[in-house]
Amino acid sequence: MSVSSTPTSNDACLSIVHSLMCHRQGGVSESFAKRAIESLVKKLKEKKDELDSLITAITTNGAHPSKCVTIQRTLDGRLQVAGRKGFPHVIYTRLWRWPDLHKNELKHVKYCQFAFDLKCDNVCVNPYHYERVVSPSIDLSVLTLGGPDAPTSWPRGSSFPPNIPHQNGHLQHHPPLPQTGQYWSVHSELAFQPPISTHSAPDYWCSIPYFEMDIQVGETFKVPSSCPIVTVDGYVDPSGGDHFCLGQLSNVHRIEAIERARLHIGKGVQLECKGEGDVWVRCLSDHAVFVQSYYLDREAGRAPGDAVHKIYPSAYIKVFDLRQCHRQMQQQAATAQAAAAAQAAAVAGNIPGPGSVGGIVPAISLSAAAGVGVDDLQRLCILRMSFVKGWGPDYPRQSIKETPCWIEIHLHWALQLLDEVLHTMAIADPQPLD
């Protein structure tokens, strides 16, 4: 069974578990999730219709009606998984829907015949047979669909859980899709925002250089704006248009570790440009990809460049927001401009405003901000992605330049906007002042 195809109850337990793991929402360790899913699949192996119902519910994110999925009720009502006890319907609803769920926030749907509260001999653990009770104090106006103003900390009642750090420090991204119902319409008007720029679209929406360790291999691949979706894979077909095939590229410096990693790129990733310049990634490979994304950092409440994001097979996730990037550019450019002016005043001993202390302390605190140069701003317009192997504080590879195969995605919409910002701000010198 390939990762992209949906399993059935006739498939091996391992295949079913692997597929269902791709849809977990984070919040618990990978090992706990795997034990919980393995336990459930084994219990359902003799009840094929219920196992098929579970597979349908999870792989379609509840888009299709599904039957009760039941396990036997224990004496105290709780289920033990990997040495931890919890109510079964809560365990599996947290696993596949709401990682931050409290056990008292669930109520079953009317058509569920074996809901936990009904005290039957069997308990339904179908996550889509339960609804989350939203506190009446929640302000629905703050909920978004991951738009540019999305909050970094989400209300408890939100149907859109944050991407939660895994125990190894990486932020893990699985295939969550928006739930239908009351939240869906809250910010549908986000789709009708005015354009950011009056300039016409660039000829190419992105360009993609490919690297092995710290060496660029082959020529930079440019994606025309007429091809909003591009696939980057490990095959040997000719590259062109909407397809960049890495398998055909040769490198005289290639070592065995790189060869091995390249064999596992497989179907690779799809990059999709939406609207003016937002970018989404779909992982088609059998192996995770690792992404550096300021947008995902912000959504997770992390400092820019602070995290490496692990994107699992079959996940489809937004990795770049043009409006957010534009605001960040303006803020950083304005900060650099103001800091440079203030530092010049400090050198002259003329710091305006209350609390001035002759320029020495303010000059020191402003020097870091004045160091924001064009290179720093250009980094906002670039995504970096490694295949198969990750990097960061939890890996022996500290830098993406130590990974065997990776790409940079230079986003031309954003670079065009940066050019406008720099001309407006008249930032001439990217070097910090002495």
XYZ file of C-alpha atoms in Angstrom:
434
model
C 0.000 0.000 0.000
C 1.423 3.437 -0.899
C 1.160 6.320 1.523
C -1.086 8.241 -0.860
C -3.711 5.479 -1.069
C -6.267 4.846 1.644
C -6.045 1.430 3.349
C -8.967 -0.888 4.101
C -9.628 -3.367 6.888
C -8.102 -6.082 4.654
C -4.680 -4.422 4.736
C -1.993 -5.388 7.220
C -2.180 -3.730 10.633
C 1.160 -2.011 9.989
C -0.135 -0.338 6.810
C -3.295 0.867 8.539
C -1.372 2.198 11.545
C 1.076 4.015 9.257
C -1.763 5.697 7.367
C -3.635 6.722 10.534
C -0.404 8.077 12.062
C -0.209 10.553 9.186
C -3.429 12.198 10.403
C -2.571 12.690 14.065
C -2.633 16.255 15.321
C 0.427 16.238 17.600
C 0.282 17.026 21.307
C 1.575 13.612 22.405
C 4.811 11.821 21.607
C 5.068 9.821 18.414
C 5.682 6.613 20.379
C 2.537 7.090 22.509
C 0.426 7.842 19.426
C 1.738 4.743 17.662
C 1.006 2.504 20.673
C -2.525 3.935 20.980
C -3.281 3.448 17.280
C -1.755 -0.054 17.175
C -3.855 -1.064 20.192
C -7.055 0.199 18.575
C -6.395 -1.360 15.164
C -5.687 -4.758 16.735
C -8.927 -4.581 18.739
C -10.878 -3.788 15.569
C -9.237 -6.330 13.260
C -12.121 -8.775 13.815
C -14.737 -6.031 13.286
C -13.934 -5.077 9.710
C -16.915 -2.755 9.185
C -15.963 -0.720 12.265
C -12.301 -0.620 11.243
C -13.337 0.630 7.805
C -15.508 3.256 9.520
C -12.517 4.428 11.541
C -10.294 4.611 8.451
C -12.975 6.556 6.551
C -13.557 8.988 9.418
C -9.882 9.740 10.000
C -8.617 9.865 6.403
C -11.468 12.160 5.287
C -11.373 14.344 8.412
C -14.991 13.477 9.129
C -16.195 14.604 5.708
C -18.173 11.369 5.226
C -20.648 9.850 7.715
C -19.200 6.924 9.661
C -20.509 4.283 12.073
C -19.634 3.758 15.713
C -16.133 2.404 16.321
C -16.273 0.449 19.557
C -13.999 -1.167 22.118
C -14.996 -2.948 25.317
C -15.589 -0.766 28.373
C -13.165 -1.424 31.236
C -14.218 -1.629 34.903
C -13.192 1.942 35.721
C -14.013 3.226 32.226
C -10.404 4.138 31.499
C -8.009 2.739 28.925
C -4.318 2.134 29.572
C -1.860 2.940 26.774
C 1.915 2.831 27.262
C 1.524 2.957 31.038
C -0.852 5.937 30.977
C -4.585 5.806 31.722
C -7.304 7.958 30.222
C -10.865 7.851 28.954
C -10.745 6.108 25.560
C -12.940 8.553 23.643
C -10.813 11.446 24.972
C -7.517 9.742 24.055
C -8.493 9.205 20.423
C -10.269 12.526 19.990
C -7.156 14.326 21.258
C -5.034 12.200 18.945
C -6.922 13.006 15.742
C -8.827 16.237 16.385
C -8.042 18.500 19.350
C -4.662 17.978 21.083
C -5.505 20.498 23.847
C -8.892 18.936 24.638
C -10.056 18.746 28.280
C -11.939 15.574 29.219
C -15.061 17.567 30.216
C -15.330 19.348 26.860
C -16.825 16.456 24.846
C -20.435 15.625 24.121
C -21.573 12.890 21.735
C -23.585 13.445 18.581
C -27.222 12.288 18.651
C -26.748 9.340 16.302
C -23.887 7.765 18.310
C -25.292 4.557 19.833
C -22.316 3.637 22.044
C -21.139 7.025 23.321
C -19.074 6.955 26.513
C -21.813 8.734 28.501
C -24.422 6.087 27.571
C -22.633 3.557 29.828
C -22.945 0.668 27.336
C -20.724 -2.431 27.495
C -18.919 -1.097 24.416
C -17.576 2.448 24.051
C -17.475 4.391 20.783
C -14.081 5.978 20.151
C -14.860 7.460 16.722
C -13.515 11.036 17.126
C -16.144 12.330 14.721
C -18.985 11.022 16.926
C -18.105 13.696 19.488
C -18.373 17.466 19.480
C -16.312 19.900 21.486
C -18.319 22.031 23.881
C -17.271 25.628 23.293
C -17.310 27.893 26.322
C -19.838 30.732 25.877
C -17.118 33.186 26.903
C -15.083 32.458 23.746
C -14.954 35.421 21.379
C -15.490 33.838 17.954
C -14.408 37.050 16.255
C -10.770 36.294 17.064
C -10.783 32.917 15.315
C -9.246 32.813 11.849
C -8.541 30.300 9.138
C -4.788 30.603 9.536
C -4.923 34.015 7.892
C -2.326 36.735 8.281
C -3.746 37.911 11.612
C -4.004 34.467 13.169
C -3.261 34.561 16.904
C -0.193 32.742 18.184
C -2.150 31.350 21.138
C -5.473 29.806 20.234
C -8.704 29.958 22.253
C -9.530 26.702 24.056
C -12.646 26.203 21.973
C -10.971 26.597 18.617
C -11.402 23.915 15.962
C -7.994 24.834 14.577
C -5.390 23.550 17.053
C -1.838 24.897 16.928
C 1.064 22.775 15.758
C 2.455 21.519 19.046
C 6.154 20.886 19.673
C 7.075 17.218 19.739
C 9.243 15.968 22.588
C 12.355 16.297 20.416
C 11.858 20.031 20.027
C 10.721 19.990 16.415
C 7.333 21.334 15.448
C 5.507 18.542 13.709
C 2.909 19.087 11.032
C 0.318 16.520 10.057
C -2.596 16.822 7.642
C -5.198 18.877 9.577
C -8.074 20.285 7.533
C -10.610 22.893 8.679
C -13.671 21.366 10.302
C -17.054 22.161 8.837
C -19.510 23.973 11.060
C -19.642 27.171 13.075
C -15.977 28.181 12.723
C -15.754 27.853 8.982
C -17.648 31.044 8.138
C -16.100 33.279 10.806
C -13.403 34.755 8.589
C -14.437 33.769 5.080
C -14.093 37.468 4.211
C -10.313 36.996 4.415
C -10.542 35.713 0.851
C -11.659 39.172 -0.344
C -8.790 41.330 0.868
C -7.453 44.001 -1.509
C -4.164 43.253 -3.310
C -0.945 44.153 -1.508
C 0.871 45.462 -4.560
C -0.273 47.336 -7.653
C 2.570 45.823 -9.682
C 1.858 43.007 -12.135
C 2.767 39.430 -11.229
C 6.416 38.452 -11.774
C 7.179 36.187 -14.754
C 8.300 33.463 -12.326
C 6.626 33.019 -8.944
C 9.642 31.182 -7.504
C 13.107 29.885 -8.331
C 14.571 26.756 -6.750
C 18.287 26.004 -6.400
C 19.109 22.422 -5.262
C 21.980 21.671 -2.877
C 23.891 18.657 -1.608
C 25.575 19.620 1.653
C 26.954 23.115 0.898
C 27.268 22.707 -2.881
C 24.623 23.820 -5.375
C 24.008 21.047 -7.899
C 22.658 21.873 -11.348
C 21.109 25.151 -12.416
C 18.452 27.061 -10.509
C 14.979 25.921 -11.585
C 12.499 28.720 -12.316
C 8.749 28.199 -12.033
C 6.578 30.354 -14.328
C 3.632 32.195 -12.773
C 1.474 30.250 -15.248
C 2.306 27.076 -13.224
C 0.956 27.692 -9.698
C 1.781 24.104 -8.651
C 5.271 22.663 -9.054
C 6.488 19.191 -8.089
C 10.051 18.621 -6.862
C 10.828 14.880 -6.868
C 13.689 12.399 -6.936
C 12.986 10.903 -10.352
C 15.026 11.118 -13.553
C 12.422 12.556 -15.933
C 13.430 15.740 -17.748
C 12.757 18.866 -15.707
C 10.579 21.599 -17.128
C 7.513 23.738 -16.508
C 5.848 22.350 -13.422
C 8.331 19.538 -12.686
C 11.822 19.704 -11.166
C 13.373 16.213 -11.167
C 16.403 15.943 -8.885
C 17.268 12.361 -9.823
C 18.792 13.418 -13.140
C 21.314 15.850 -11.595
C 24.964 14.751 -11.331
C 27.578 15.843 -8.795
C 31.200 14.716 -8.923
C 31.543 15.381 -5.173
C 28.546 13.185 -4.244
C 29.268 10.762 -1.387
C 27.464 7.539 -0.462
C 25.372 9.178 2.299
C 23.956 11.606 -0.277
C 23.260 8.788 -2.745
C 21.318 6.891 -0.067
C 19.250 9.919 0.921
C 18.447 10.757 -2.718
C 16.980 7.271 -3.197
C 14.309 8.130 -0.609
C 13.122 11.478 -2.049
C 10.648 9.566 -4.226
C 7.565 11.626 -5.113
C 9.013 14.552 -3.185
C 6.843 17.598 -2.551
C 4.321 19.810 -4.294
C 4.652 23.561 -3.847
C 1.520 25.570 -4.537
C 1.275 29.338 -4.964
C -2.129 30.672 -3.925
C -3.563 34.147 -4.346
C -0.902 36.830 -4.666
C 1.897 34.756 -3.230
C 0.953 32.525 -0.284
C 2.674 29.134 -0.477
C 1.431 25.697 0.588
C 3.416 22.441 0.692
C 2.109 18.910 0.180
C 4.500 16.115 1.185
C 4.177 13.332 -1.417
C 7.272 11.437 -0.273
C 7.187 8.346 1.954
C 9.556 10.284 4.249
C 9.061 13.553 6.117
C 10.533 16.806 4.856
C 11.955 19.520 7.120
C 11.180 23.187 6.573
C 12.493 26.528 7.801
C 9.519 28.901 7.657
C 9.059 32.239 9.453
C 5.300 31.902 8.906
C 5.149 28.562 10.746
C 7.411 29.966 13.470
C 4.948 32.806 14.044
C 1.899 30.543 13.972
C 3.517 28.384 16.649
C 4.466 31.382 18.775
C 8.202 30.893 18.245
C 10.917 33.435 17.454
C 11.737 33.719 13.713
C 14.257 31.072 12.715
C 13.878 29.364 16.088
C 12.427 26.050 14.868
C 12.698 23.427 12.170
C 9.268 22.151 11.114
C 8.821 18.450 10.340
C 6.144 17.883 7.700
C 4.862 14.312 7.563
C 3.953 12.281 4.456
C 0.561 13.330 2.971
C 0.438 16.523 5.063
C -0.740 19.679 3.265
C 0.244 22.857 5.070
C 0.677 26.579 4.536
C 4.320 27.623 4.893
C 4.341 31.231 3.696
C 1.960 34.185 3.988
C 2.736 37.193 1.795
C 0.852 39.737 3.938
C 2.624 38.671 7.086
C 5.963 38.777 5.261
C 5.181 42.274 3.933
C 4.406 43.554 7.431
C 7.588 41.981 8.775
C 9.631 43.649 6.020
C 8.116 47.046 6.764
C 8.670 46.670 10.503
C 12.274 45.510 10.183
C 13.136 48.130 7.570
C 11.544 50.897 9.660
C 13.346 49.645 12.790
C 16.669 49.626 10.957
C 16.074 53.106 9.567
C 15.035 54.540 12.946
C 17.887 52.781 14.729
C 20.458 54.097 12.274
C 19.155 57.647 12.705
C 19.059 57.306 16.499
C 22.544 55.849 16.585
C 23.886 58.716 14.533
C 22.263 61.083 17.032
C 23.751 59.077 19.910
C 27.238 59.404 18.488
C 26.687 63.161 18.464
C 25.487 62.932 22.079
C 22.044 64.156 21.141
C 19.484 61.481 22.022
C 16.003 63.051 22.087
C 13.190 61.979 24.367
C 12.754 61.252 28.094
C 15.312 59.104 29.916
C 18.201 60.202 27.732
C 21.559 59.451 29.349
C 24.008 61.189 27.097
C 23.732 58.692 24.298
C 25.953 55.876 25.607
C 23.417 53.285 26.829
C 20.827 53.977 24.084
C 23.564 53.693 21.467
C 24.497 50.221 22.722
C 20.889 49.004 22.771
C 20.215 50.390 19.298
C 23.312 48.932 17.654
C 21.739 45.489 17.208
C 18.641 46.906 15.523
C 20.799 49.042 13.228
C 22.450 45.829 12.042
C 19.327 44.766 10.108
C 20.489 44.769 6.507
C 19.139 43.842 3.103
C 20.390 40.266 3.538
C 18.267 39.883 6.684
C 15.209 41.160 4.846
C 15.838 38.862 1.875
C 15.766 35.849 4.224
C 12.084 36.609 4.850
C 11.467 35.819 1.165
C 13.181 32.406 1.152
C 12.020 28.977 2.342
C 14.520 26.192 2.998
C 13.545 22.529 2.873
C 15.542 19.332 3.358
C 14.479 15.888 2.162
C 14.627 12.732 4.317
C 17.153 14.085 6.863
C 16.476 16.882 9.337
C 18.732 19.396 11.040
C 18.703 21.592 14.124
C 19.441 21.320 17.863
C 18.169 17.735 18.112
C 20.241 16.394 15.212
C 23.970 15.913 14.668
C 23.461 18.264 11.700
C 23.208 21.804 13.110
C 22.796 23.521 9.736
C 20.754 22.672 6.652
C 24.081 22.847 4.773
C 25.024 19.595 6.528
C 21.975 17.714 5.180
C 22.470 15.467 2.138
C 19.845 17.013 -0.158
C 17.888 20.249 0.190
C 16.368 23.120 -1.730
C 15.849 26.849 -1.335
C 12.623 28.387 -2.598
C 13.106 32.042 -3.552
C 9.674 33.689 -3.635
C 9.551 36.344 -6.338
C 6.306 37.981 -5.204
C 7.928 38.668 -1.835
C 11.242 39.800 -3.362
C 9.313 42.218 -5.577
C 7.558 43.633 -2.510
C 10.887 43.920 -0.683
C 12.226 45.996 -3.554
C 9.252 48.353 -3.139
C 9.800 48.581 0.636
C 13.505 49.347 0.241
C 12.810 52.044 -2.336
C 10.179 53.588 -0.074
C 12.407 53.471 2.993
C 15.549 54.405 1.020
C 17.693 51.910 2.961
C 20.962 52.276 1.155
C 23.624 50.504 3.184
C 23.066 46.908 4.387
C 26.085 47.100 6.724
C 25.698 48.094 10.395
C 27.202 51.373 11.474
C 30.531 51.357 13.318
